[in-house]
Amino acid sequence: MKSFFILAEKAWAGSNILYRWQKTLGNYIAVAGQDNSVNIFDRHGHKVTELNLPGRCVGMDWDKDGDILVVIAAKSSSIYLWDASVNKTSQIDSGMRDQMSLILWSKTGPLLAVGTVKGNLLIYNQQTSRKIPVLGKHTKKITCGCWSSQNLLALGSDDNTLSISSHEGDTIRQITLRGEPAEMYFSVMKTDERSSQGENTVSVSVGKKILMIFNINDPENGIRLTFEHHYGNIVSHRWFGDGYILIGFSHGYFVVISTHIREIGNELYQFHNHKDSLNSVAISAALSKAASCGDNSIKIHELSELKNISNVIQLDDETKGLDQLSWTDDGQLLAISTQKGTLHVFLTKLPILGDSFGTRLAYLTSLLEVTVSNQVERESPVAIDVEVEPTFIAVGPYHVAVGMNNKAWFYALVDQEPGFIKLKEVEYLGTIASMCLNSDYAAALFEGKVQLQMIEAKDQEEKKQMKLFPDDDRKDRILCHALTTDFLYYSTDSGNVVCVLIEDLETVSSYTHSVGVRKVFPDLNGTRLVFIDDKSCGFLLSPATARDSCLELPNFSPTITGVLWDNWHADRGVFVAYDSEKVYTYALHKTTIYGPRVVLVGTTTLLFSQKPLLLHNGELTCQTASGKTSEVALSTHSFLKRSTGVSTDSFPELSKQLSQALMLKRFHEAWDLCKAAGTNTDWSEVGKACLVHMEVELAIQVYRMSGNVGMVLSLQSIQGIEDMNLVAGHLAMFLGDYNLAQDLYLSSNCPIAALEMRRDLLHWDSALMLAKRLAEDQIPFISKEYAAHLEFIGDYVNALAHYEKGMTNNNKYQDHDEACQAGVARMSIRMGDIRRGAAQAIQHPSRILKKECGAILESMKQFSEAAQLYEKGQYYDKAASVYIRCKNWAKVGELLPHVSSPKIHLQFAKAKEADGKYKDAAQAYESAKDWENVIRVLLDHLNNPEEAVRIVRETQSTDGAKMVARFFLRLNDYGSAIHFLVLSQCNDEAFQLAQQHGQMEVYADIIGSEATQEDYQSIALYFEGEKKHLQAGKFFQKCGQFSRALKHFLKCPNTEDNLAVEMAIETVGQAKDSSLTNQLIDYLMGESDGMPKDAKYLFRLYMALQQYREAARTAIIIAREEQCAGNYRNAHDVLFSMYTELQAQKIKIPAEMATNLMTLHSYLLVKIHVKRGDHLKGARMLIRVSNNISKFPAHVVPILTSAVIECHRAGLRNSAFSFAAMLMRPEYRNEIDPKYRKKIEAMVRRPDTSELEEETTPCPYCGFQLPQNELLCISCKNNLPYCIATGHHMLKEDWSTCPHCEFPALYSQFILLLETETVCPMCSEALSANQVKKISDCSRYLQTDDLDQ
């Protein structure tokens, strides 16, 4: 929006001015001030004429076409008319006596309405010069009015009425108003359905506060709209769009309402547009814009989006304020008058005229200004002032041409200021439709011809160089043309596209299209050209090879008006086509495996009224209506933004950018995109694109990046092939387009590749057809493969034919021929020629073939032939089963030794049994592992129970066992019968049998642990009935009925006593029931029958009840009794087992038990030491025993005798003497063995008191030195653990234990002992020296509170 010109006449200063734009054309503006004249200016602000009037101008109006301006003046009854086409003024007399106040042209015809200050009306027809005076239309001054498009006239008057009249002046309606009417318009009210009544609504502003809306057919029901008080007075209102009204208020408010009956009264928009005041509003339908003025500024809004202010113009030097706004009908110019008396005209819309050559642009920046710029080369723009408003602009490398009608003005672009020189003005022989320039020539198109001439030639040269095309007398009309550096292109209505070499003005190529060609667009070099034909289809033509390469553009929109080629040096094959709304990006793919093709890359939406002028590397320079240029980045080149480093795109966005880059052949950008964030899929897309475009080197790099080894190797194998068709064929094959690959291979110098490909793909049909053309020697091999395929899908007829064709009869290919023969054999059988097929199969060396043919024959129910083939192929199982199906038992018998399948043996066995050959049948059943049938035949037919029993025992067959049981029953062998019934799990039957025949003990033995609780109970009840207490008790115990079991055990006679008592103890132990326990204790103590039982039973009872303390006490008693009876080993074992049990239960061991065990153990050690010849250790142990001799009452004398002898041997003479003296007591003297009596008496008579000193060793607790055999430390008062091997007390540093009973032993002594002994002296378990380990830390064995020894 720029200021175009300002009008300020002296005569107007300081007062409001009245002005009107010429209707329709807008070429003139008529302005009247306070002086008695009307000035008329053209659209550039140049004064055209001045009308002098007798008084001040009070009204003026242009007719509908803008041809005639009418003016009325004060103090005059004449109407003045100025004719714009001839610049003539005339006047007519109105015949009115009173002063005229209003003048209006009709919207549709040559009718003129004139109102006067007294309310009279004159209607004048300018065509017929007829005047119709209407007196008294109103009673006061007519102030406002308007015509409708139906030629009705509405008038408003100071008498507060509104009248509607016909074009004859007859009043149709008269409406009384509540105030003075100000501004009125006819329009159409917005309704749901489109009414065809025309302009039936009048809107009028009443008293500056109210807006009244009337329907002229129903004026009584007018709509009265009042507005917020703070808006101020209504200044002006305008209708626009589909029944909307825009209202301006004096306090600067700007309100939009709708006249739709449902929305009426609602404000759709309300803006406080101007702070203090608003003077005027205007609407341009052509531009879809609204303007308001006030407070020194004009604000312009888009009607489509009223919230948006598209422009603000400040008029800071207009201090007195603004007045009226008015637009030309085409919306190009906006005029505003001011209170100071000036008129400003602004350019709001320019014709979009522009042209480009290379990267240079020329475009209209004002009505008389052309700007030349080159932003790509960074040249500063040059503004050229031109003499006329041009209708075309052409630009070349060094020139600009503008023109209108048949004239053109040429300007040279120079480096000196102002940057251009006007060269010349040229007149052509017709109106110029378009013009093109290159560095030397200008080509103008007019009236179907193109005139080519030099721009800067001398006159003679120019005439000589000038040439008209077409140069022959053909009737073709040229529709368009274009110039490149070296060529002139033009196209004609008959469809010829002609290329002329400018150098010698000769036609170098011509292409004939089927219909007329409207537009041509060559690229910069002229090597390619896009043309649009009369059917609005687009094509790309390469004139150099015009015959074969005219490509239709895909998805070419019929609205497309122009094409621009990308000027960027690397994007030579990219161009855009555009219409008013969108830009379509196309790319030419010149070298692909599919041949040359053009693809639509994508579309970009254009903003309103933008015309593309130049495309450079994805950036489109467009010209706008405001005379500026704007840059539009094509959406198809969005990947370029990324390469400049601004991007955090989402995944879908990335893949979109990638596909765009590939369609535009921008492989390096695609590579960068993939490296930045590409997935494997993206890499493979780039790889595919490289293959399509035959970029083998790049494809190798791409597939290497994505790790596709196979593809890299395949591509490397075709590197260096020069035949492009062969390369393309390979690439098409890699891409899976096999038909294309075949066509390419066949057109290459290596057509055999097509055959190889089809064979690899198993496309046998195609392969055979190709082999007939290219390699007949391959037909047999392909036929064989094809036959195998046909056989697989069940087409046996053709398979047979192809197998026969596949025979080479060449020894070199023996395997191949054999495979074909096998195929023929199979297919012959399939086709029903069984004899031929079977014969071939038998002759053929392959076993597998025989099996296959056998299977086919079997499926065809030809059993004997099938069996024969199976037998020949040594498939004996199959052969036998087929022979069975055809009942050929003799054959089956022959084959049986070779058969492994049980099923066949079974079938054979059944057959043999049916024939009564039972022995063979039994054998066959056994081979089939059908044990039940073997047993059945052995028992029923062969009477061989021993064998049957063997088989049952081996196989544990339940059914077999049942049969054997029945067999024994028949023989009255009940024991065996019961046995086999139990084996066959028929426990109930076995029980009944046992009951009937008194065989319950047998049954009970056999059933063993397998039986259920119920089984045990029934056995127990049986024995109870039979008074067999022991057995009854046993089975009651097994089924958990402990009290009944105990009752029976206690009833047992004394003969079975021991067993019964032990069973009773076990029962009580399991029952854990105190009453049962007490009952048994009473029995054992003899309470019930006065006969106490052996104490060992009580011990066992306590153990079974886990009452270890009582068991311990009992154990001590038992041990004492055993000891008294002289059974020292038994006593030792009882104490030892009790000791370990208590230890395991973590119960403190009674001191008495520990002492007794130690004494008994010492006694047992004596024998071991003496046997080993270690008399000292033996003597020491005997001393320990003799000191406790009272505990060995049965053997006092023998023990003391041994002690005397051993002490004497060991040199302990004093000890020997003391024990000998003991023996001399009268109670023992007579019992001494006569062998030793004399010696002992002699010892007593002659005492020797010498004694060997006992070694001392440290106490393991406190380290105090004690005699070796001392077991109580006099220092720390601890009982010391003793060695089970020697009886000495233990030493810390020589500790080991028996791995079985964990009793301690001195490691060194224990090892010595185990050299001769093989058991542990304490627990009697087998033991060897290497099982004993020395223990370095014995602290856990020395915890004093654990055991009290």
Short mmCIF file of N, CA, C and O in Angstrom, two decimals, residues 687 691 696-719 731 734:
data_model
loop_
_atom_site.label_atom_id
_atom_site.label_comp_id
_atom_site.label_asym_id
_atom_site.label_seq_id
_atom_site.Cartn_x
_atom_site.Cartn_y
_atom_site.Cartn_z
N GLY A 687 18.75 -46.84 -1.44
CA GLY A 687 19.37 -47.85 -2.31
C GLY A 687 18.51 -48.14 -3.52
O GLY A 687 18.99 -48.15 -4.67
N LEU A 691 19.24 -47.60 -7.57
CA LEU A 691 19.13 -48.64 -8.59
C LEU A 691 18.24 -48.17 -9.73
O LEU A 691 18.56 -48.36 -10.91
N VAL A 696 25.06 -46.90 -9.88
CA VAL A 696 25.57 -48.15 -9.29
C VAL A 696 26.59 -47.86 -8.18
O VAL A 696 26.52 -48.43 -7.08
N GLU A 697 27.52 -46.93 -8.46
CA GLU A 697 28.57 -46.63 -7.45
C GLU A 697 27.95 -46.19 -6.14
O GLU A 697 28.31 -46.66 -5.06
N LEU A 698 27.00 -45.26 -6.25
CA LEU A 698 26.36 -44.72 -5.05
C LEU A 698 25.55 -45.81 -4.34
O LEU A 698 25.57 -45.91 -3.11
N ALA A 699 24.87 -46.65 -5.13
CA ALA A 699 24.06 -47.73 -4.55
C ALA A 699 24.96 -48.65 -3.71
O ALA A 699 24.58 -49.08 -2.62
N ILE A 700 26.17 -48.93 -4.22
CA ILE A 700 27.09 -49.80 -3.47
C ILE A 700 27.40 -49.17 -2.11
O ILE A 700 27.33 -49.83 -1.07
N GLN A 701 27.68 -47.86 -2.12
CA GLN A 701 27.98 -47.18 -0.84
C GLN A 701 26.79 -47.25 0.11
O GLN A 701 26.93 -47.50 1.31
N VAL A 702 25.60 -47.03 -0.45
CA VAL A 702 24.39 -47.00 0.39
C VAL A 702 24.14 -48.37 1.00
O VAL A 702 23.92 -48.51 2.21
N TYR A 703 24.20 -49.43 0.17
CA TYR A 703 23.92 -50.76 0.70
C TYR A 703 25.02 -51.20 1.66
O TYR A 703 24.79 -51.98 2.58
N ARG A 704 26.21 -50.66 1.44
CA ARG A 704 27.28 -50.97 2.39
C ARG A 704 26.94 -50.36 3.76
O ARG A 704 27.11 -50.98 4.79
N MET A 705 26.42 -49.14 3.74
CA MET A 705 26.04 -48.47 5.00
C MET A 705 24.94 -49.24 5.71
O MET A 705 24.92 -49.32 6.93
N SER A 706 24.00 -49.79 4.92
CA SER A 706 22.86 -50.46 5.58
C SER A 706 23.17 -51.94 5.84
O SER A 706 22.31 -52.67 6.31
N GLY A 707 24.39 -52.37 5.51
CA GLY A 707 24.80 -53.74 5.86
C GLY A 707 24.20 -54.82 4.99
O GLY A 707 24.12 -55.97 5.40
N ASN A 708 23.79 -54.47 3.76
CA ASN A 708 23.19 -55.47 2.87
C ASN A 708 24.29 -56.07 1.99
O ASN A 708 24.53 -55.64 0.87
N VAL A 709 24.94 -57.09 2.54
CA VAL A 709 26.15 -57.64 1.88
C VAL A 709 25.80 -58.21 0.51
O VAL A 709 26.51 -58.00 -0.48
N GLY A 710 24.67 -58.94 0.46
CA GLY A 710 24.29 -59.60 -0.79
C GLY A 710 24.16 -58.60 -1.92
O GLY A 710 24.68 -58.82 -3.03
N MET A 711 23.52 -57.49 -1.61
CA MET A 711 23.30 -56.49 -2.66
C MET A 711 24.63 -55.86 -3.09
O MET A 711 24.86 -55.62 -4.27
N VAL A 712 25.50 -55.60 -2.11
CA VAL A 712 26.81 -55.00 -2.45
C VAL A 712 27.57 -55.92 -3.40
O VAL A 712 28.09 -55.49 -4.44
N LEU A 713 27.60 -57.21 -3.07
CA LEU A 713 28.33 -58.16 -3.93
C LEU A 713 27.69 -58.24 -5.31
O LEU A 713 28.39 -58.25 -6.34
N SER A 714 26.35 -58.25 -5.35
CA SER A 714 25.67 -58.33 -6.64
C SER A 714 26.00 -57.10 -7.49
O SER A 714 26.26 -57.21 -8.69
N LEU A 715 26.00 -55.93 -6.84
CA LEU A 715 26.25 -54.69 -7.60
C LEU A 715 27.70 -54.63 -8.06
O LEU A 715 28.00 -54.18 -9.16
N GLN A 716 28.62 -55.08 -7.19
CA GLN A 716 30.03 -55.06 -7.59
C GLN A 716 30.25 -55.95 -8.80
O GLN A 716 31.09 -55.66 -9.66
N SER A 717 29.44 -57.04 -8.89
CA SER A 717 29.65 -57.95 -10.01
C SER A 717 29.21 -57.32 -11.34
O SER A 717 29.60 -57.78 -12.40
N ILE A 718 28.37 -56.28 -11.29
CA ILE A 718 27.94 -55.68 -12.57
C ILE A 718 28.65 -54.35 -12.84
O ILE A 718 28.37 -53.68 -13.82
N GLN A 719 29.56 -53.95 -11.94
CA GLN A 719 30.32 -52.73 -12.19
C GLN A 719 31.16 -52.92 -13.46
O GLN A 719 31.66 -54.03 -13.72
N LEU A 731 19.65 -54.36 -12.86
CA LEU A 731 19.08 -53.54 -11.77
C LEU A 731 17.59 -53.81 -11.63
O LEU A 731 17.06 -53.90 -10.51
N PHE A 734 17.24 -56.93 -9.74
CA PHE A 734 17.48 -56.74 -8.31
C PHE A 734 16.25 -56.12 -7.65
O PHE A 734 15.97 -56.36 -6.48
#
